[in-house]
Coordinates of C-alpha atoms in Angstrom, one line a residue:
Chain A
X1 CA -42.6 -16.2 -18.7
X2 CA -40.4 -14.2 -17.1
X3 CA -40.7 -12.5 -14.0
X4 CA -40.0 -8.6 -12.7
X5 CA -37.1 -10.1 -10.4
X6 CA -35.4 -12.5 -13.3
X7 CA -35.5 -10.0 -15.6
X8 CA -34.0 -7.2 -12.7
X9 CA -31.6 -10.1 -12.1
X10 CA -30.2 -10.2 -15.8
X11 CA -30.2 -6.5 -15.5
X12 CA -27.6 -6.0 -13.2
X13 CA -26.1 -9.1 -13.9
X14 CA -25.1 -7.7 -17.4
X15 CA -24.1 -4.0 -16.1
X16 CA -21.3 -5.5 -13.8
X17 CA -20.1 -7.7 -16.5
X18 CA -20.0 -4.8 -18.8
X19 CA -18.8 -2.5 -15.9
X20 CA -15.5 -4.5 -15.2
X21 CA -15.3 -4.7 -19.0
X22 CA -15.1 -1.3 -19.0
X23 CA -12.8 -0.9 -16.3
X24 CA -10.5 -3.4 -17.4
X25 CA -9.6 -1.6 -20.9
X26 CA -9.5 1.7 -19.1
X27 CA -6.5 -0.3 -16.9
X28 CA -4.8 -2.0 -19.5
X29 CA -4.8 1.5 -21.8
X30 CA -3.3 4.0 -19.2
X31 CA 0.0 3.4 -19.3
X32 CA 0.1 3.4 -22.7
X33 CA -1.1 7.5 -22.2
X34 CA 1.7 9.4 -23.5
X35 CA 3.4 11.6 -20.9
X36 CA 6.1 14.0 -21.2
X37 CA 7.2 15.2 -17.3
X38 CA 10.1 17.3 -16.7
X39 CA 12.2 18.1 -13.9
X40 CA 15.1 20.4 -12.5
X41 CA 16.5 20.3 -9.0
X42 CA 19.5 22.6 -8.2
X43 CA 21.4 22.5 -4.9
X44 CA 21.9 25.6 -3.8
X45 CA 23.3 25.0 -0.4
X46 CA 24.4 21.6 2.1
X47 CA 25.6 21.7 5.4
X48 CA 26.5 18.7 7.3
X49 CA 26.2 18.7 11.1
X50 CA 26.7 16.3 13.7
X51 CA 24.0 15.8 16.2
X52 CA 23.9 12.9 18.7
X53 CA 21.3 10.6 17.4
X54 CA 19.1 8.0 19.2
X55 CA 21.4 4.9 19.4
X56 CA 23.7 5.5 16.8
X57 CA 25.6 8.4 19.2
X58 CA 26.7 11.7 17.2
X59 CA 25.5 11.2 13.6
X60 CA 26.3 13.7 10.8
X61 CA 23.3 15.7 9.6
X62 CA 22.7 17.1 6.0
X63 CA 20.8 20.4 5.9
X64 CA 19.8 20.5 2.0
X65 CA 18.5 23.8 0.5
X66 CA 17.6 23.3 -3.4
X67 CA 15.4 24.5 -6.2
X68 CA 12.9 22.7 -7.4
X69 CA 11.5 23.3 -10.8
X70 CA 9.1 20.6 -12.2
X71 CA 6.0 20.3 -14.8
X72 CA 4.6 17.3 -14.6
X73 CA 1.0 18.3 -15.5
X74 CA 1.6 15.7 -18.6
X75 CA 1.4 13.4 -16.5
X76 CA -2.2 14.2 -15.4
X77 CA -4.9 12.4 -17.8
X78 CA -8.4 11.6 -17.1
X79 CA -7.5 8.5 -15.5
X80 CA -5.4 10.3 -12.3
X81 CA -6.1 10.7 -8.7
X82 CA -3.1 11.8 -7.5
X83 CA 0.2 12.2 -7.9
X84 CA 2.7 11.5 -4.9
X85 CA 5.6 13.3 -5.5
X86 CA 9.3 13.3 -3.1
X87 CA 12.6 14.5 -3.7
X88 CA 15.0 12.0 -3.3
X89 CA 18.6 11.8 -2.7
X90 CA 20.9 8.4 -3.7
X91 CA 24.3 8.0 -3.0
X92 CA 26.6 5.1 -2.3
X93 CA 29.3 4.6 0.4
X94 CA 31.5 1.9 1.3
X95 CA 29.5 -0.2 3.7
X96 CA 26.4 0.2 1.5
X97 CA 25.9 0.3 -1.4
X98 CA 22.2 1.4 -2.1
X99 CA 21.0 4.3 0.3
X100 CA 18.1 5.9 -1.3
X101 CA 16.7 9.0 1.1
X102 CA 13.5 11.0 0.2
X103 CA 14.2 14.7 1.6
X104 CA 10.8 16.1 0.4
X105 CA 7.3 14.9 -0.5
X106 CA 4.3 16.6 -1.8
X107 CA 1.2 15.0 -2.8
X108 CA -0.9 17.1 -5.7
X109 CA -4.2 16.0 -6.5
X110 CA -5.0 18.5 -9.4
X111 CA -3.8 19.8 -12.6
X112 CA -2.8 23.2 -11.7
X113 CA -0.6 21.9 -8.6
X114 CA 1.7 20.0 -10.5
X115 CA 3.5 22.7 -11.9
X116 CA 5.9 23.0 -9.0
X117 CA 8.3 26.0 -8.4
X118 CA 9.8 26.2 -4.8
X119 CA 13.3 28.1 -4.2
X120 CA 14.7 27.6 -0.8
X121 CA 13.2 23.9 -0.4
X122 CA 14.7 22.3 2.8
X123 CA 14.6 18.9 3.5
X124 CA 12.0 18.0 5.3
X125 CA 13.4 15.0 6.7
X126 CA 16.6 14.0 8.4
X127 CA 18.9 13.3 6.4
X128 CA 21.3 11.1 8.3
X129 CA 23.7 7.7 7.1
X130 CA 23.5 4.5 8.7
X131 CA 27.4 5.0 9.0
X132 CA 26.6 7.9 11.1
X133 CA 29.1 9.9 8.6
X134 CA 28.5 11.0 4.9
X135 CA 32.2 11.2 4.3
X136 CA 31.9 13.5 1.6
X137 CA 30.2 10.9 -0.9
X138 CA 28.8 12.3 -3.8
X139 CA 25.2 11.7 -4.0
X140 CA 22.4 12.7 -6.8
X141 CA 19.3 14.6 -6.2
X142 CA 16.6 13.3 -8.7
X143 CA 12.6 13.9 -8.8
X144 CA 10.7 11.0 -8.0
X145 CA 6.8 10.1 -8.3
X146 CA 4.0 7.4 -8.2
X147 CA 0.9 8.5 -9.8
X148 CA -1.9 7.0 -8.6
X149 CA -4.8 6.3 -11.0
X150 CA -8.4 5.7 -10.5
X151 CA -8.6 2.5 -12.5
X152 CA -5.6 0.1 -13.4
X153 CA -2.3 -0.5 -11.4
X154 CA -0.1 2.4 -9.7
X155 CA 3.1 3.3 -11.3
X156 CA 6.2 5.6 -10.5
X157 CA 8.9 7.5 -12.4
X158 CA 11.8 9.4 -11.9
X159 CA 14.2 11.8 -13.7
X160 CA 17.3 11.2 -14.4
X161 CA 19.2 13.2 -12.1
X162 CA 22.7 14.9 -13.5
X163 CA 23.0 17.0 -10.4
X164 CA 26.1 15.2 -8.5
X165 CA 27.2 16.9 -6.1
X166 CA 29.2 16.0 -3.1
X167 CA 28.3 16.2 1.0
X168 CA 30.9 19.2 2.3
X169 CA 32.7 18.5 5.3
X170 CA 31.5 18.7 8.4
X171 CA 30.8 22.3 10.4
X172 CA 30.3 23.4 13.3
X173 CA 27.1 25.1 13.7
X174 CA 24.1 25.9 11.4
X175 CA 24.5 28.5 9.6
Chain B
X2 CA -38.0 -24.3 5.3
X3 CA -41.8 -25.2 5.9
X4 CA -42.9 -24.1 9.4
X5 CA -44.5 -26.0 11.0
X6 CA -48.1 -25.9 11.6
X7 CA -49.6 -24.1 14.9
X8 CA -50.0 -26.8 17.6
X9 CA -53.0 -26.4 19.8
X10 CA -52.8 -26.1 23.1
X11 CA -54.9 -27.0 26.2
X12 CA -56.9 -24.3 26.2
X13 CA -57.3 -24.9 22.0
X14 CA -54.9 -22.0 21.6
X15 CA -53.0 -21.8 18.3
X16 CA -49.1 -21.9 19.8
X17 CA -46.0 -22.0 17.6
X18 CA -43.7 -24.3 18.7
X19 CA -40.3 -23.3 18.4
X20 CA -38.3 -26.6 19.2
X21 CA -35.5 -27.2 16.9
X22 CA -36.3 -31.0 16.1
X23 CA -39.7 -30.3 15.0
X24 CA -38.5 -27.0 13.1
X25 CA -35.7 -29.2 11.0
X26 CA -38.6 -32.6 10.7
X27 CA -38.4 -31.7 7.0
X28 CA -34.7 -31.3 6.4
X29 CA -33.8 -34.2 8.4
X30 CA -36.2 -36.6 7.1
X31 CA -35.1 -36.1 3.9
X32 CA -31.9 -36.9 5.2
X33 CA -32.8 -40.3 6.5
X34 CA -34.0 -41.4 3.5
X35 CA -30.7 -41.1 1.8
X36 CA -28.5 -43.9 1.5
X37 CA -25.2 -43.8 2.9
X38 CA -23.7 -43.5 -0.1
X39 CA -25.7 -40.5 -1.5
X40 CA -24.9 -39.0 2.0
X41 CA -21.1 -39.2 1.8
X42 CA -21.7 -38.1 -1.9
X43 CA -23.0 -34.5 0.1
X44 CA -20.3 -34.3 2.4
X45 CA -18.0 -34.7 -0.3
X46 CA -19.7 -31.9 -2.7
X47 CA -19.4 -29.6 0.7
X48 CA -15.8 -30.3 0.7
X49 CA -15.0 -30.4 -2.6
X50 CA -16.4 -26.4 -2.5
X51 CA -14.7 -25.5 0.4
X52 CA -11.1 -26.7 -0.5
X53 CA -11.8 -25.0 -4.2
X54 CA -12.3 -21.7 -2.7
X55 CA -9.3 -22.3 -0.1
X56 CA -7.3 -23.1 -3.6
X57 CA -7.8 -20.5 -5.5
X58 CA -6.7 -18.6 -2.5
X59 CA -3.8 -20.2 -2.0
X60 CA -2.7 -20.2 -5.8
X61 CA -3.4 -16.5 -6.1
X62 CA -0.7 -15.9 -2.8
X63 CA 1.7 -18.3 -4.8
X64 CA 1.5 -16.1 -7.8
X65 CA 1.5 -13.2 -6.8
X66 CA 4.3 -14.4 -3.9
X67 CA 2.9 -12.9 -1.5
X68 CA 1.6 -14.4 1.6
X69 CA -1.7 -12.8 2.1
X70 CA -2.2 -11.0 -1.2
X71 CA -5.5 -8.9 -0.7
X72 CA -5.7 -6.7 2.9
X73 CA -7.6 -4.5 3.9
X74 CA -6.9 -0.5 5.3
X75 CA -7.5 -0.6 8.5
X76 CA -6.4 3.4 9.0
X77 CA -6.4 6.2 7.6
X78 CA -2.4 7.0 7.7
X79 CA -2.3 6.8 4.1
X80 CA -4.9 9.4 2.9
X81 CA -5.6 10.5 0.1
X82 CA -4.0 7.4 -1.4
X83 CA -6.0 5.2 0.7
X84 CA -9.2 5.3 2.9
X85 CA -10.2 2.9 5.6
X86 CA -12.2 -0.2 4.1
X87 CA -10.0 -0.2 0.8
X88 CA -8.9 -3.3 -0.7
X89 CA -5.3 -3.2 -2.0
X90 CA -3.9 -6.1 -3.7
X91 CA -0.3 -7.2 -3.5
X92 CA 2.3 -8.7 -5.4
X93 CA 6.0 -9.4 -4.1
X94 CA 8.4 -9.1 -6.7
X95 CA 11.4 -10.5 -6.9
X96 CA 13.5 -6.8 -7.4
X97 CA 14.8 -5.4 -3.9
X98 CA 12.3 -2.8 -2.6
X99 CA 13.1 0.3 -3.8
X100 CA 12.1 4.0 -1.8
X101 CA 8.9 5.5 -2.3
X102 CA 7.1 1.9 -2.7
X103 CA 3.9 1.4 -0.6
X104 CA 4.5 -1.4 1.4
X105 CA 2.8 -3.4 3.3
X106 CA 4.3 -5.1 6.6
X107 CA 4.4 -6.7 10.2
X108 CA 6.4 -5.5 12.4
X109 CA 8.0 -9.1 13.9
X110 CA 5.7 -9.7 17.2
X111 CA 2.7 -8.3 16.3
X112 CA -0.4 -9.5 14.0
X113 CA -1.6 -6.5 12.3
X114 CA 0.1 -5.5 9.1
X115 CA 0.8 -1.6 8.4
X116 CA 0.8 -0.1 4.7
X117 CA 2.7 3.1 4.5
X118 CA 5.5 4.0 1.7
X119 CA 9.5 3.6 2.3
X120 CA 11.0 6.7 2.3
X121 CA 14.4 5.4 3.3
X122 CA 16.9 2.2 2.0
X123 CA 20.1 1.5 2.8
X124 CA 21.4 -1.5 1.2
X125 CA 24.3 -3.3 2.8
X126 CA 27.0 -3.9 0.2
X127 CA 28.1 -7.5 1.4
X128 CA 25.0 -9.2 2.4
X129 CA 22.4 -7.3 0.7
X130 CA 20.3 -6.7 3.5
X131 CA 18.1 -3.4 3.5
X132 CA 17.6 -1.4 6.0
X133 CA 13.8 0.2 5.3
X134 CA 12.7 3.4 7.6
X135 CA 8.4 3.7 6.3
X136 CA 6.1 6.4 7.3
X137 CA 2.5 7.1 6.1
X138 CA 1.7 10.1 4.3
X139 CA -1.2 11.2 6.4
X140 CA 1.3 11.3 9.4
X141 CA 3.9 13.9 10.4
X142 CA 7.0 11.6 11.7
X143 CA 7.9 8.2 10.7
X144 CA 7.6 4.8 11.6
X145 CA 9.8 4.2 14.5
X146 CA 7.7 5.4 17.0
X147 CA 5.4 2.2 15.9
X148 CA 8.4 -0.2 15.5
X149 CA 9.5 -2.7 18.5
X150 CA 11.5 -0.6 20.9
X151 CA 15.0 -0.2 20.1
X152 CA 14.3 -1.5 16.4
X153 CA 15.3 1.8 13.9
X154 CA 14.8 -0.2 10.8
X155 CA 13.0 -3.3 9.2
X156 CA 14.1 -5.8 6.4
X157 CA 12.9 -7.3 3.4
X158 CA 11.6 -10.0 5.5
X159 CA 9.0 -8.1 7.5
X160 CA 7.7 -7.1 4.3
X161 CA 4.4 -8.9 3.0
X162 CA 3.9 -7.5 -0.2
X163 CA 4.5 -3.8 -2.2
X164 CA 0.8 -2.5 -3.4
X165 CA -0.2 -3.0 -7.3
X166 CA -3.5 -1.1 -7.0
X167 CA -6.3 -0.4 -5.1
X168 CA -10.1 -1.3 -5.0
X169 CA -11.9 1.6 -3.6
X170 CA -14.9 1.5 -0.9
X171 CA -17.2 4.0 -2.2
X172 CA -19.1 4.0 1.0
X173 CA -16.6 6.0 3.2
X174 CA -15.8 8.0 0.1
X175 CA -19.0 10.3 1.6
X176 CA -18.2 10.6 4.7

């Protein structure tokens, strides 16, 4: 009645229905995972600088130096590539009022890696204004990341950052 | 699609003959004996499978507001996030882009859209217009060198669609 190729046919036709089923819950139940990550960033040291700049002529230039002291292995569950990781830097200034800058980024793809100590990070970045001047704004140093799963859709976090601290004037030369 | 029989040949030879009326006699006989009605009725079933694909395309860019809401990875700037081959699919959400996104863009001039993340926003306070630096993570500087010459920044506008996840092609996974 029914042939090696129909019945190969309703084989495989059943596995991938059953495969995506599969795949589908394991989406729709990871961000429902509990996670717990935790964060610390102290600045230990900014400098700003003026350096000419491509087109924007001399440009002041943050030199960060902080400590960074983070466990987010919480957030790794079975379901977890990778974790993309940055330090990022938000302030505000007259002209703009959004200037979001990542200083750092680190990308950990295991367990063990995502308990992150580093003293004496710098940024690895420029960290420059559109205005060409920081004016001594405050601005926030938070922790931010996107954790990248191997099923389901990719989502991000961020601690709350209570580190304010304001841009010093600028110096001369780099200490 | 029968094949037609081996023709003999002068010297009683059994030839194949490879002439496209007498390889379609089946197919277009057939045809001929439908009426003109039953033909158009063809055509129309053709169409009617065509413009449902085309719409489902369509509709899925509409929802997702996005104009071309599944792309491919054409490079490999973004590894390990992303491997040439990968599908990603897009959404465009109504929020302002925020830094550490993936995005995916054109740069204004040129055809072939880039993903990498933002790692810099500014926003301007009266119009709202962003200025976004992006860079991949597989690379070491940003994305200026790959922007239009004198262009530092791109804009909301340039901006296709931020990823929502990714469908991995296992085949250059072992490479």
């Amino acid at each position: 009645m029914y042939n090696l190729l129909q019945r190969a046919n309703a084989i495989f036709a059943f596995a991938m229905t059953v495969t995506f089923g599969v795949l589908g819950a394991i989406a729709i139940v990871t961000p429902f995972l509990p996670s717990s990550p935790s964060a610390e960033i102290t600045v230990k040291d900014i400098q700003v600088i003026s350096y000419d700049y491509m087109s924007q002529g001399e440009s002041e230039f943050a030199f960060i130096k902080l400590n960074l002291d983070a466990d987010l292995t919480s957030l790794f569950n079975w379901n977890t590539k990778q974790l993309f990781v940055s330090v990022l830097a938000e302030y505000e200034t007259n002209s703009h009022d959004i200037n979001q800058v990542i200083l750092w980024d680190s990308i950990i793809q295991s367990k063990e890696e995502a308990l992150i100590k580093v003293s004496d990070l710098h940024n690895e970045y420029n960290f420059v204004d559109i205005t060409t001047s920081f004016r001594q704004v405050n601005a926030s140093y938070s922790l931010y990341w996107d954790v990248m799963p191997y099923v389901g859709v990719l989502t991000s976090g961020q601690t709350k950052s209570n580190h304010v601290i304001k841009f010093p004037p600028r110096s001369n030369e780099y200490r | 699609m029968a094949v037609p029989p081996p023709l003999p040949n002068a010297k009683n030879e059994k030839v194949r003959d490879f002439s496209s009326v007498k390889m379609f006699e089946d197919e277009i006989r057939f045809l001929r004996k439908m009426s003109k009605r039953q033909l158009a009725q063809q055509v129309l079933n053709f169409l009617m499978i065509v413009s449902s694909a085309l719409m489902v395309w369509k509709g899925l860019a509409l929802y997702t507001n996005s104009e071309s809401p599944i792309v491919v990875v054409l490079s490999g700037s973004m590894e390990p996030a992303f491997y040439r081959g990968d599908l990603l699919f897009l959404g465009m959400p109504d929020e302002p882009v925020r830094v550490g996104d993936i995005c995916v863009f054109k740069i204004s001039g040129r055809d072939v859209p880039i993903v990498h993340r933002v790692i810099k926003l500014h926003d301007e306070r009266k119009t709202g217009k962003q200025y976004i630096l992006t860079k991949g993570d597989n690379n070491q500087v940003d994305d200026r060198g790959l922007y239009n010459p004198g262009q530092h920044w791109i804009h909301k506008e340039d901006i296709i669609g931020k990823i929502l996840t990714v469908c991995r092609n296992d085949n250059d996974y072992y490479e």
